[in-house]
CSV table of C-alpha atoms in Angstrom, one decimal:
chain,number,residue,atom,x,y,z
R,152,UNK,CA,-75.8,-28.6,73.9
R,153,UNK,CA,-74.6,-26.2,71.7
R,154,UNK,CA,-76.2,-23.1,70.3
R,155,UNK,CA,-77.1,-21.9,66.6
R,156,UNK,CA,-74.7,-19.3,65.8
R,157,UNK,CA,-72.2,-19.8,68.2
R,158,UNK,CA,-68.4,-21.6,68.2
R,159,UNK,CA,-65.8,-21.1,66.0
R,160,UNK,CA,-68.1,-20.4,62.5
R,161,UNK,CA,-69.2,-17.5,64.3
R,162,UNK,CA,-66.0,-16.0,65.2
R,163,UNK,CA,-64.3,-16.6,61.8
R,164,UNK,CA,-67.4,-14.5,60.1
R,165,UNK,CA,-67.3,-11.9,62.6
R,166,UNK,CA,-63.6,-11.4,61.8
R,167,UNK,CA,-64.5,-11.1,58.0
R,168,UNK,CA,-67.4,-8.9,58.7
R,169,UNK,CA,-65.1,-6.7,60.3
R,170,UNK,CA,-62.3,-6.9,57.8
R,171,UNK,CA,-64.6,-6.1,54.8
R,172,UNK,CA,-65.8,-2.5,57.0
R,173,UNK,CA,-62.6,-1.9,57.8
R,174,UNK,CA,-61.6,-1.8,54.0
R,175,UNK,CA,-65.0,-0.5,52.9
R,176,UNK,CA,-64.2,2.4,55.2
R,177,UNK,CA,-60.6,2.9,54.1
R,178,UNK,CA,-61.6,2.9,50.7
R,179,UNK,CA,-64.0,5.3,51.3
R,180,UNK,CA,-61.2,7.7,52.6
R,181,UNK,CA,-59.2,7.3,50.3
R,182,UNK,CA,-61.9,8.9,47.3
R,183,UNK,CA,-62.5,11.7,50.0
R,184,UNK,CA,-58.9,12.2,49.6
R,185,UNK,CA,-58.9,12.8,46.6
R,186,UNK,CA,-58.4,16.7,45.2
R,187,UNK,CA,-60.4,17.8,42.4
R,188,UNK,CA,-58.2,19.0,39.2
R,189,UNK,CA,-59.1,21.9,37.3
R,190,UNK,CA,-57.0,22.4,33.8
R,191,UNK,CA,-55.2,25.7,33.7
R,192,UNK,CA,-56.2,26.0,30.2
R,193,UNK,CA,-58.3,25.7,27.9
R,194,UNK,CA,-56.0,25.1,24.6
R,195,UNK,CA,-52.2,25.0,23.8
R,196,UNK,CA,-50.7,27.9,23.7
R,197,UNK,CA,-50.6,30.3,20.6
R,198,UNK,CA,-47.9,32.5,19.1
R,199,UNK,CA,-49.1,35.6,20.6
R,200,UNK,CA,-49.2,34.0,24.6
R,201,UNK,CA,-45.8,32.9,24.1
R,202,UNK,CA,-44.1,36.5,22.4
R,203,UNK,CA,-41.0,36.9,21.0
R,204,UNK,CA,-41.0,35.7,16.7
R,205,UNK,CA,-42.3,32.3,17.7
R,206,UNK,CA,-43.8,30.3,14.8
R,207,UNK,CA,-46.2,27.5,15.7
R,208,UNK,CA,-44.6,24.5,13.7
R,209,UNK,CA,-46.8,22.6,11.8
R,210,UNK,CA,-48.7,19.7,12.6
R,211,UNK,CA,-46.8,16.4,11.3
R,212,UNK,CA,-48.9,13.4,10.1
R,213,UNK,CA,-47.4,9.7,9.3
R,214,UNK,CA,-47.8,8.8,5.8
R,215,UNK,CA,-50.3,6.0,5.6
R,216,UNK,CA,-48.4,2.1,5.4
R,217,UNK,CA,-48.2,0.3,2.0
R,218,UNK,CA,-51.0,-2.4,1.1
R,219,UNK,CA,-47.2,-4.7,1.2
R,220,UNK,CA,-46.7,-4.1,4.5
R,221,UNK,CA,-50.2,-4.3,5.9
R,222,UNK,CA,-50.1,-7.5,4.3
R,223,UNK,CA,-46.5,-8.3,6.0
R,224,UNK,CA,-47.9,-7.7,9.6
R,225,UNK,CA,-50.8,-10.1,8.7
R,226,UNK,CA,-48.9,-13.0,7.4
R,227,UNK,CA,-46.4,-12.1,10.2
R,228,UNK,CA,-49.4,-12.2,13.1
R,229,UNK,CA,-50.9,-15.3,11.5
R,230,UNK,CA,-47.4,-17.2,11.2
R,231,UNK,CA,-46.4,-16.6,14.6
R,232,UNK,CA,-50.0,-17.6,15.8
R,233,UNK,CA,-50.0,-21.0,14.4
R,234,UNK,CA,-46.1,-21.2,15.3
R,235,UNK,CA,-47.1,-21.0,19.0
R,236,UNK,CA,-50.2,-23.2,19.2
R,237,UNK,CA,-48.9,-26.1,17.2
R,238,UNK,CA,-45.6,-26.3,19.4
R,239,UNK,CA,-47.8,-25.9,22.8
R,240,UNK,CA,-50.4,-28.4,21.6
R,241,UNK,CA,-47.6,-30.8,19.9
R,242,UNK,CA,-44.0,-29.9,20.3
R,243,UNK,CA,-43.9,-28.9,23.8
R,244,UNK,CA,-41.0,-26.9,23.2
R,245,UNK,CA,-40.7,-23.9,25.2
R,246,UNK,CA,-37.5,-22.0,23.5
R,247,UNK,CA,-40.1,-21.7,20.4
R,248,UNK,CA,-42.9,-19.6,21.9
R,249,UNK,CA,-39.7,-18.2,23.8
R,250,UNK,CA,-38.4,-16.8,20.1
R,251,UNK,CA,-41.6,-16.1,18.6
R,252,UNK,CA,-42.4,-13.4,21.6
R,253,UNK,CA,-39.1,-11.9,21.1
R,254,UNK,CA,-39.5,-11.7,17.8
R,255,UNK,CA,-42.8,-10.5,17.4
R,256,UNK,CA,-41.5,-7.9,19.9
R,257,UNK,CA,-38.9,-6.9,18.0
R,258,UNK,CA,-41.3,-6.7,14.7
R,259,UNK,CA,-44.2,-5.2,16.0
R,260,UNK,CA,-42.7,-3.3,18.6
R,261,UNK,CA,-39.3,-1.9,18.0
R,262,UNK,CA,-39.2,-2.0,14.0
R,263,UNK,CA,-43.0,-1.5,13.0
R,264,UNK,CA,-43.2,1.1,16.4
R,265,UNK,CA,-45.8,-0.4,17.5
R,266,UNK,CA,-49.2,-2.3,16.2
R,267,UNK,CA,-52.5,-2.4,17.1
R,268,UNK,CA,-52.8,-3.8,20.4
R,269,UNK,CA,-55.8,-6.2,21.5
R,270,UNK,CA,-57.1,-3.5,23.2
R,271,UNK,CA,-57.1,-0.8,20.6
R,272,UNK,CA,-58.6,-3.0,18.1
R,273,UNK,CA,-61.2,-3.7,20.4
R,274,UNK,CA,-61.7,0.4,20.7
R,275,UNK,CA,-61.6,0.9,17.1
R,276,UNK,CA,-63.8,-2.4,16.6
R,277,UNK,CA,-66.8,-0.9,18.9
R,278,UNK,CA,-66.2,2.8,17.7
R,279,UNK,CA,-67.1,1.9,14.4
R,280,UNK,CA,-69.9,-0.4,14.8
R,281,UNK,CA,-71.5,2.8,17.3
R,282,UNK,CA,-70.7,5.4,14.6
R,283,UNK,CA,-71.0,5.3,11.3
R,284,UNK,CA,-68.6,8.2,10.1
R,285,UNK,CA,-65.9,5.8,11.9
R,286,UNK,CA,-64.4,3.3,9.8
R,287,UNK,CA,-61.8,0.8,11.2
R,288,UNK,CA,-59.1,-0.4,8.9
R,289,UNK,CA,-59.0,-4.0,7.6
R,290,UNK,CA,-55.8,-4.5,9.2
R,291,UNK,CA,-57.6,-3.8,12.7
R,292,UNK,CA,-60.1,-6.2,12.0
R,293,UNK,CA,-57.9,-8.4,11.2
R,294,UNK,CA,-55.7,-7.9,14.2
R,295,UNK,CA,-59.1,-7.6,16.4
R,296,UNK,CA,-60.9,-11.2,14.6
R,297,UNK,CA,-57.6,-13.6,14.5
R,298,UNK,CA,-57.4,-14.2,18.3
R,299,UNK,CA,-61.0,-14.7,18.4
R,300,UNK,CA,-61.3,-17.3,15.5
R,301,UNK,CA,-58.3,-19.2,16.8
R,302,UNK,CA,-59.5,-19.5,19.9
């Protein structure tokens, strides 16, 4: 007869018993491992720490993108969207969502130097709806909402 508890079953979750401590435990080592970091300082550094007839430059700010162009990135985004689902739902060819990546990387990575990723919008999205003297540009809501609604 056999027992309750015993046999193979019982063996099998005493090895994974034991592997979960084992990694519990080394994961536990590893954060008291870990040295605390204290910053040097408390701001940059200002003409007088550095001496000599240094000049702090001054600070340089993009100039803000045309309405054109905001519009550009948006028909861009939304072209290439629909590009891509219509070939993977109907065409079924791969070269197309092949171009499309490469060109939207080239667009909105190399030329534009960069966009709003899904992850910033999402950022920006929440930061705005939490506080009020945050505002997030149309174009983020528009980068944040388009994946959403065409899902």
């Amino acid at each position: 007869m056999i027992a309750v508890g015993s046999g193979p079953a019982l063996t099998s979750a005493l090895r994974i018993s034991a592997a979960v401590f084992v990694l519990f435990s080394l994961s536990a080592a590893l954060t008291l491992a870990q040295q605390p970091y204290e910053r040097p300082v408390t701001t940059a550094p200002q003409a007088k720490d550095i001496g000599g007839g240094y000049q702090v430059p001054a600070v340089q700010r993009t100039h803000p993108r045309s309405l054109a162009v905001h519009v550009l990135d948006v028909v861009l985004l939304t072209a290439g969207m629909a590009a891509v689902a219509w070939v993977s739902r109907r065409g079924r060819r791969r070269w197309v969502v092949t171009v499309v990546t490469l060109a939207s990387l080239a667009y909105f990575g190399f030329y534009r130097q960069g966009c709003v990723c899904p992850i910033g919008a999402t950022q920006n999205v929440a930061a705005s709806m939490v506080d009020p003297s945050l505002a997030a540009p149309m174009v983020v809501l528009v980068f944040f909402l388009m994946p959403l609604a065409a899902a």
